[in-house]
Amino acid sequence: LDVKSLFTFFFPQVLLLACAEDLECVPGFRQKVFYIEQPFEFTEDQPVLKLEFDDCKGNSKLNFEVSNPDFKVERDGSLIALKNVSEAGRALFVHARSEHAEDMAEILIVEANEKHGALKEIFKIEGNLGIPRQKRAILATPILIPENQRPPFPRSVGKVISSEGTEGAKFRLSGKGVDQDPKGIFRINEISGDVSVTRALDREAIANYELEVEVTDISGKTIDGPVRLDISVIDQNDNRPMFKEGPYIGHVMEGSPTGTTVMRMTAFDADDSSTDNALLRYNILKQTPTKPSPNMFYIDPEKGDIVTVVSPVLLDRETMETPKYELVIEAKDMGGLDVGLTGTATATILIDDKNDHPPEFTKKE
């Protein structure tokens, strides 16, 4: 075997180029690991690189998620910055998911003087990926796993690499989710270093796992490590907004000026608050009764503040059918897009009486 072949055999996860299968389509990213030089600044709307994902069935409903919210991946696979970014960290992770397949790509951002092809330089990045810098031969880069993955399990989610060549050396994984409750979620192939997950994860239950990986000799004695292995669960939009603080009752004085704030409605979404999965927008679905105007009130779509929008003349308790109005309020996640999940609650608004009518004699004696 030549040097290139040996490198390919022992370190498939750190190759700069990933080779596709010649005879059949393999679902996922064509290239899983990228190395890019740290620019002075990532420029808004300028492509950083292009990723190729193929689920071998037409990429129906393909969606990309980037670990850094300052970046996004276009439909054609182009990674772009949403604004000018001078500091993006040392790694980006891109999760792709379609109807038929999902995969993860890793983008390592290196300094110009770091030699991409040299293994010793690759290990040098370890301390800048959130992993404590130690004199270790183990490279355990962070792993991102989408929640609610579908079977089959177990499925490979990452790889730990060691430059140690000790005969009989084995990887050992420990921590919460391995040998501590909840046990058995993760495991590692003691020879290859492949890390796998054994069942679907729930980000709302546990969002992050801090594991430790070490290398042992044939007798089980630790010869390197432990090194921390961070596993983060990527949020999926699987929780509906909920109104938890009801009943919602507000008061407004009759004759109040247009734009008077009556009350605030706020909902809670258990999904990741840093993503659109928990970005809520509010809307009034129904008003009862509908007189003297079917649109007596307005709700701020972002804040949830309910305000009056009718003339003070129409906000007259004495001429109304009833001084009580009920509004059906909807909260929708995904920033209010059609694909968002919804939750509803009822707001009761009472029109309070104001002493605005003098006494009148209704009958002469």
Short mmCIF file of C-alpha atoms in Angstrom, two decimals:
data_model
loop_
_atom_site.label_atom_id
_atom_site.label_comp_id
_atom_site.label_asym_id
_atom_site.label_seq_id
_atom_site.Cartn_x
_atom_site.Cartn_y
_atom_site.Cartn_z
CA LEU A 1 0.00 0.00 0.00
CA ASP A 2 1.22 3.50 -0.74
CA VAL A 3 1.00 6.39 1.75
CA LYS A 4 -2.19 7.75 0.24
CA SER A 5 -3.91 4.38 0.51
CA LEU A 6 -2.85 3.95 4.12
CA PHE A 7 -4.12 7.42 5.02
CA THR A 8 -7.43 6.67 3.31
CA PHE A 9 -7.78 3.39 5.20
CA PHE A 10 -7.03 4.71 8.67
CA PHE A 11 -8.46 8.23 8.52
CA PRO A 12 -11.52 8.39 6.23
CA GLN A 13 -13.13 11.16 8.27
CA VAL A 14 -10.33 13.66 7.76
CA LEU A 15 -9.93 13.41 4.01
CA LEU A 16 -10.29 16.64 2.12
CA LEU A 17 -12.02 14.86 -0.74
CA ALA A 18 -14.64 12.15 -0.45
CA CYS A 19 -14.96 9.68 -3.27
CA ALA A 20 -18.42 8.64 -4.41
CA GLU A 21 -19.27 5.06 -5.14
CA ASP A 22 -18.66 4.17 -8.76
CA LEU A 23 -21.39 1.60 -9.23
CA GLU A 24 -24.30 2.79 -7.09
CA CYS A 25 -25.68 5.93 -5.53
CA VAL A 26 -24.85 6.34 -1.84
CA PRO A 27 -27.31 8.70 -0.08
CA GLY A 28 -25.74 11.68 1.67
CA PHE A 29 -23.12 14.38 1.11
CA ARG A 30 -20.63 13.62 -1.63
CA GLN A 31 -17.98 15.26 0.53
CA LYS A 32 -18.42 15.17 4.31
CA VAL A 33 -15.41 17.13 5.56
CA PHE A 34 -14.17 20.48 4.22
CA TYR A 35 -11.22 22.69 5.12
CA ILE A 36 -11.39 26.40 4.33
CA GLU A 37 -8.97 29.18 5.19
CA GLN A 38 -10.14 31.77 7.68
CA PRO A 39 -10.81 34.94 5.66
CA PHE A 40 -10.58 38.43 7.06
CA GLU A 41 -14.35 38.47 6.85
CA PHE A 42 -17.13 36.29 5.44
CA THR A 43 -19.01 38.68 3.14
CA GLU A 44 -22.78 38.81 3.14
CA ASP A 45 -24.41 36.80 0.32
CA GLN A 46 -21.04 35.65 -1.05
CA PRO A 47 -20.80 31.85 -1.51
CA VAL A 48 -18.28 30.22 0.83
CA LEU A 49 -18.38 26.79 -0.80
CA LYS A 50 -20.85 24.42 -2.42
CA LEU A 51 -22.07 21.20 -0.88
CA GLU A 52 -23.46 18.31 -2.89
CA PHE A 53 -26.20 16.20 -1.30
CA ASP A 54 -28.07 13.40 -3.03
CA ASP A 55 -30.64 11.08 -1.46
CA CYS A 56 -30.66 9.03 -4.69
CA LYS A 57 -34.41 9.62 -5.04
CA GLY A 58 -34.68 13.17 -6.32
CA ASN A 59 -34.00 15.16 -3.10
CA SER A 60 -37.71 15.71 -2.42
CA LYS A 61 -38.34 18.19 0.45
CA LEU A 62 -34.61 18.74 0.94
CA ASN A 63 -33.78 21.07 3.81
CA PHE A 64 -30.44 22.31 5.17
CA GLU A 65 -29.63 23.49 8.70
CA VAL A 66 -26.38 25.20 9.71
CA SER A 67 -25.00 25.13 13.26
CA ASN A 68 -24.14 28.84 13.05
CA PRO A 69 -27.27 31.02 12.55
CA ASP A 70 -25.21 33.60 10.65
CA PHE A 71 -24.99 31.18 7.71
CA LYS A 72 -27.44 29.31 5.54
CA VAL A 73 -27.35 26.82 2.69
CA GLU A 74 -29.27 27.61 -0.48
CA ARG A 75 -31.33 25.03 -2.32
CA ASP A 76 -28.44 24.45 -4.75
CA GLY A 77 -26.07 23.65 -1.86
CA SER A 78 -24.25 27.00 -1.72
CA LEU A 79 -23.18 27.98 1.79
CA ILE A 80 -23.49 31.75 2.26
CA ALA A 81 -23.22 34.24 5.10
CA LEU A 82 -26.40 36.10 6.03
CA LYS A 83 -24.33 39.11 7.10
CA ASN A 84 -20.70 40.17 7.23
CA VAL A 85 -19.09 37.78 9.73
CA SER A 86 -15.58 38.34 11.06
CA GLU A 87 -15.58 35.50 13.58
CA ALA A 88 -17.34 32.23 12.79
CA GLY A 89 -15.50 29.93 15.18
CA ARG A 90 -13.44 26.96 14.09
CA ALA A 91 -16.13 24.64 12.78
CA LEU A 92 -19.49 24.72 11.02
CA PHE A 93 -21.83 21.77 10.76
CA VAL A 94 -24.44 21.39 8.03
CA HIS A 95 -27.32 18.96 8.45
CA ALA A 96 -29.24 17.94 5.33
CA ARG A 97 -32.55 16.11 5.45
CA SER A 98 -34.93 14.99 2.73
CA GLU A 99 -37.85 12.59 2.59
CA HIS A 100 -35.52 9.65 2.09
CA ALA A 101 -32.15 10.43 3.67
CA GLU A 102 -30.18 12.70 5.99
CA ASP A 103 -26.49 13.38 6.54
CA MET A 104 -24.04 15.75 8.21
CA ALA A 105 -21.13 17.69 6.70
CA GLU A 106 -18.35 19.32 8.71
CA ILE A 107 -16.52 22.49 7.69
CA LEU A 108 -13.30 23.22 9.56
CA ILE A 109 -11.98 26.78 9.39
CA VAL A 110 -8.20 26.85 9.55
CA GLU A 111 -5.57 29.55 9.55
CA ALA A 112 -3.65 30.15 6.35
CA ASN A 113 -0.45 28.73 7.84
CA GLU A 114 -2.05 25.42 8.81
CA LYS A 115 -1.18 22.67 6.37
CA HIS A 116 -4.40 21.00 5.37
CA GLY A 117 -2.87 17.69 4.48
CA ALA A 118 -0.61 17.23 7.49
CA LEU A 119 -2.08 15.05 10.22
CA LYS A 120 -0.16 16.87 12.96
CA GLU A 121 -1.79 20.12 11.85
CA ILE A 122 -5.23 18.53 11.88
CA PHE A 123 -4.76 17.47 15.49
CA LYS A 124 -3.61 20.99 16.34
CA ILE A 125 -7.17 22.21 15.66
CA GLU A 126 -8.47 20.15 18.59
CA GLY A 127 -8.02 22.85 21.21
CA ASN A 128 -9.98 25.38 19.15
CA LEU A 129 -13.11 23.24 18.73
CA GLY A 130 -14.27 23.61 22.30
CA ILE A 131 -12.15 20.65 23.42
CA PRO A 132 -9.64 21.29 26.24
CA ARG A 133 -6.16 21.52 24.72
CA GLN A 134 -4.14 18.60 26.00
CA LYS A 135 -1.14 16.65 24.80
CA ARG A 136 -3.31 13.94 23.32
CA ALA A 137 -3.21 11.72 20.27
CA ILE A 138 -7.03 11.54 20.23
CA LEU A 139 -9.14 13.76 17.99
CA ALA A 140 -12.76 13.88 19.13
CA THR A 141 -14.56 16.62 17.20
CA PRO A 142 -18.08 17.62 18.32
CA ILE A 143 -20.96 15.57 16.95
CA LEU A 144 -24.37 16.98 16.00
CA ILE A 145 -27.37 14.63 15.83
CA PRO A 146 -30.89 15.62 14.74
CA GLU A 147 -33.61 14.65 17.20
CA ASN A 148 -36.46 12.31 16.20
CA GLN A 149 -34.40 10.32 13.72
CA ARG A 150 -36.20 7.43 12.11
CA PRO A 151 -35.07 3.77 12.36
CA PRO A 152 -33.06 1.75 11.62
CA PHE A 153 -30.76 1.91 14.62
CA PRO A 154 -27.96 1.89 15.55
CA ARG A 155 -26.72 4.49 13.10
CA SER A 156 -23.25 5.99 12.75
CA VAL A 157 -23.04 9.65 13.82
CA GLY A 158 -19.33 10.39 14.00
CA LYS A 159 -15.83 9.08 14.45
CA VAL A 160 -13.03 9.40 16.98
CA ILE A 161 -9.48 9.24 15.63
CA SER A 162 -6.25 8.32 17.38
CA SER A 163 -2.74 8.71 16.01
CA GLU A 164 -1.50 6.06 18.43
CA GLY A 165 -0.42 2.91 16.66
CA THR A 166 -0.11 0.69 19.75
CA GLU A 167 -0.96 -2.90 18.91
CA GLY A 168 -4.17 -4.04 20.55
CA ALA A 169 -5.22 -0.47 21.47
CA LYS A 170 -8.96 0.03 21.85
CA PHE A 171 -11.34 2.98 22.20
CA ARG A 172 -13.53 3.25 25.30
CA LEU A 173 -16.48 5.62 25.71
CA SER A 174 -18.06 6.68 29.00
CA GLY A 175 -20.41 9.24 30.50
CA LYS A 176 -24.09 10.13 30.63
CA GLY A 177 -25.78 8.28 27.80
CA VAL A 178 -23.22 5.45 27.77
CA ASP A 179 -22.56 3.85 31.16
CA GLN A 180 -24.53 6.45 33.15
CA ASP A 181 -28.29 7.03 33.02
CA PRO A 182 -29.80 7.17 30.50
CA LYS A 183 -27.55 4.24 29.65
CA GLY A 184 -26.90 2.70 26.27
CA ILE A 185 -27.74 5.63 24.00
CA PHE A 186 -24.25 5.88 22.49
CA ARG A 187 -21.57 3.33 21.80
CA ILE A 188 -18.21 3.25 20.10
CA ASN A 189 -16.55 0.65 17.93
CA GLU A 190 -13.49 -0.09 20.02
CA ILE A 191 -11.36 -0.74 16.94
CA SER A 192 -12.48 1.79 14.32
CA GLY A 193 -13.62 4.60 16.65
CA ASP A 194 -17.01 4.90 14.93
CA VAL A 195 -19.59 6.44 17.28
CA SER A 196 -23.21 5.37 16.89
CA VAL A 197 -26.57 6.24 18.43
CA THR A 198 -28.92 3.41 19.34
CA ARG A 199 -32.27 5.22 19.39
CA ALA A 200 -34.04 8.47 18.57
CA LEU A 201 -33.10 11.48 20.71
CA ASP A 202 -35.32 14.17 22.21
CA ARG A 203 -33.68 17.60 22.44
CA GLU A 204 -36.34 18.84 24.86
CA ALA A 205 -35.35 16.05 27.28
CA ILE A 206 -31.54 16.31 26.89
CA ALA A 207 -29.96 18.83 24.53
CA ASN A 208 -26.27 18.07 25.11
CA TYR A 209 -24.16 15.10 26.15
CA GLU A 210 -20.61 15.41 27.48
CA LEU A 211 -18.85 12.09 27.04
CA GLU A 212 -15.27 11.00 27.52
CA VAL A 213 -13.24 8.84 25.17
CA GLU A 214 -9.96 7.16 25.96
CA VAL A 215 -7.62 4.63 24.41
CA THR A 216 -6.74 1.50 26.36
CA ASP A 217 -4.23 -1.27 25.84
CA ILE A 218 -5.15 -4.92 25.47
CA SER A 219 -5.39 -5.31 29.27
CA GLY A 220 -7.83 -2.40 29.61
CA LYS A 221 -5.30 0.06 31.04
CA THR A 222 -5.68 3.64 29.82
CA ILE A 223 -2.81 4.70 27.58
CA ASP A 224 -4.29 7.97 26.33
CA GLY A 225 -7.11 10.26 27.39
CA PRO A 226 -9.68 10.78 28.54
CA VAL A 227 -10.67 13.47 26.03
CA ARG A 228 -14.08 15.12 26.04
CA LEU A 229 -16.52 14.30 23.24
CA ASP A 230 -19.42 16.75 22.97
CA ILE A 231 -22.65 15.61 21.36
CA SER A 232 -25.37 18.17 20.65
CA VAL A 233 -28.92 17.36 19.61
CA ILE A 234 -30.24 19.44 16.71
CA ASP A 235 -33.75 20.74 17.24
CA GLN A 236 -36.64 19.70 15.02
CA ASN A 237 -39.95 21.53 15.00
CA ASP A 238 -41.89 18.98 17.03
CA ASN A 239 -43.55 21.14 19.68
CA ARG A 240 -46.64 23.30 19.26
CA PRO A 241 -46.84 26.73 20.88
CA MET A 242 -48.75 26.64 24.15
CA PHE A 243 -50.52 29.34 26.12
CA LYS A 244 -49.81 28.47 29.75
CA GLU A 245 -50.88 31.53 31.75
CA GLY A 246 -54.65 31.56 31.17
CA PRO A 247 -57.35 32.53 31.71
CA TYR A 248 -56.56 35.68 29.75
CA ILE A 249 -58.76 38.59 30.81
CA GLY A 250 -58.18 42.22 29.88
CA HIS A 251 -59.98 45.50 30.60
CA VAL A 252 -60.27 48.69 28.59
CA MET A 253 -62.18 51.83 29.46
CA GLU A 254 -64.93 52.82 27.08
CA GLY A 255 -64.02 55.77 24.87
CA SER A 256 -60.31 54.93 25.06
CA PRO A 257 -58.16 56.37 22.24
CA THR A 258 -57.39 54.21 19.24
CA GLY A 259 -54.20 52.23 19.89
CA THR A 260 -54.82 51.72 23.62
CA THR A 261 -53.06 48.57 24.85
CA VAL A 262 -55.51 46.19 26.50
CA MET A 263 -53.36 43.17 27.40
CA ARG A 264 -50.53 40.92 26.26
CA MET A 265 -50.81 37.31 25.11
CA THR A 266 -47.64 35.22 25.14
CA ALA A 267 -47.19 31.57 24.27
CA PHE A 268 -44.37 29.13 25.02
CA ASP A 269 -42.66 26.82 22.55
CA ALA A 270 -40.43 24.06 23.91
CA ASP A 271 -38.28 23.94 20.77
CA ASP A 272 -34.87 25.62 20.53
CA SER A 273 -35.42 29.33 21.19
CA SER A 274 -32.46 30.24 18.96
CA THR A 275 -34.17 28.78 15.87
CA ASP A 276 -37.29 29.52 13.86
CA ASN A 277 -38.81 26.42 15.42
CA ALA A 278 -39.68 28.59 18.41
CA LEU A 279 -40.06 31.93 16.62
CA LEU A 280 -43.71 32.81 17.28
CA ARG A 281 -46.12 35.10 15.50
CA TYR A 282 -49.58 36.01 16.79
CA ASN A 283 -52.86 36.51 14.98
CA ILE A 284 -56.55 37.07 15.83
CA LEU A 285 -58.60 34.28 14.28
CA LYS A 286 -62.04 35.30 15.51
CA GLN A 287 -63.86 38.06 17.38
CA THR A 288 -67.18 37.56 19.16
CA PRO A 289 -69.42 39.55 18.88
CA THR A 290 -68.61 41.20 15.55
CA LYS A 291 -70.42 44.49 16.25
CA PRO A 292 -70.09 47.42 16.09
CA SER A 293 -67.03 46.36 14.03
CA PRO A 294 -65.65 42.91 13.18
CA ASN A 295 -62.14 44.29 13.78
CA MET A 296 -62.28 46.01 17.14
CA PHE A 297 -58.81 44.87 18.15
CA TYR A 298 -55.37 44.18 16.72
CA ILE A 299 -52.57 41.99 18.08
CA ASP A 300 -48.91 42.81 17.56
CA PRO A 301 -47.64 39.73 15.67
CA GLU A 302 -44.28 39.70 17.47
CA LYS A 303 -45.03 40.96 20.99
CA GLY A 304 -48.58 39.67 21.43
CA ASP A 305 -49.92 43.05 22.63
CA ILE A 306 -53.65 43.49 21.97
CA VAL A 307 -54.67 47.07 21.21
CA THR A 308 -57.88 48.85 20.21
CA VAL A 309 -58.20 49.88 16.57
CA VAL A 310 -61.69 51.38 16.50
CA SER A 311 -62.73 54.96 17.02
CA PRO A 312 -63.33 55.95 20.66
CA VAL A 313 -66.92 56.76 19.58
CA LEU A 314 -67.54 53.08 18.74
CA LEU A 315 -66.01 51.96 22.00
CA ASP A 316 -69.18 52.98 23.81
CA ARG A 317 -70.41 50.57 26.46
CA GLU A 318 -73.93 51.94 26.48
CA THR A 319 -74.52 51.27 22.78
CA MET A 320 -72.88 47.84 22.60
CA GLU A 321 -74.74 44.53 22.52
CA THR A 322 -72.50 43.33 25.34
CA PRO A 323 -69.49 44.80 27.15
CA LYS A 324 -67.62 41.50 26.79
CA TYR A 325 -65.62 40.48 23.74
CA GLU A 326 -63.86 37.17 23.13
CA LEU A 327 -60.90 36.84 20.78
CA VAL A 328 -59.48 33.55 19.57
CA ILE A 329 -55.71 34.11 19.45
CA GLU A 330 -53.39 31.93 17.41
CA ALA A 331 -49.64 31.54 17.98
CA LYS A 332 -47.70 29.99 15.09
CA ASP A 333 -44.03 29.02 15.10
CA MET A 334 -41.59 29.13 12.18
CA GLY A 335 -42.08 32.89 12.17
CA GLY A 336 -45.71 32.49 11.08
CA LEU A 337 -44.96 30.55 7.89
CA ASP A 338 -47.56 28.11 6.59
CA VAL A 339 -45.40 25.17 7.69
CA GLY A 340 -45.48 26.33 11.31
CA LEU A 341 -47.26 24.55 14.13
CA THR A 342 -50.04 26.41 15.92
CA GLY A 343 -51.64 26.78 19.33
CA THR A 344 -54.71 28.82 20.31
CA ALA A 345 -56.21 30.46 23.37
CA THR A 346 -59.15 32.76 24.11
CA ALA A 347 -58.75 36.32 25.32
CA THR A 348 -61.70 37.90 27.12
CA ILE A 349 -61.86 41.68 26.95
CA LEU A 350 -64.23 43.64 29.17
CA ILE A 351 -65.27 47.19 28.28
CA ASP A 352 -65.33 49.10 31.55
CA ASP A 353 -67.90 51.77 32.24
CA LYS A 354 -66.92 55.40 32.46
CA ASN A 355 -69.03 58.01 34.20
CA ASP A 356 -69.83 59.84 30.98
CA HIS A 357 -73.62 60.28 31.24
CA PRO A 358 -75.35 62.69 33.66
CA PRO A 359 -78.53 61.54 35.46
CA GLU A 360 -81.75 62.05 33.52
CA PHE A 361 -85.33 62.24 34.70
CA THR A 362 -87.35 59.79 32.67
CA LYS A 363 -90.82 60.84 33.94
CA LYS A 364 -92.33 64.17 34.90
CA GLU A 365 -94.38 64.25 38.16
#
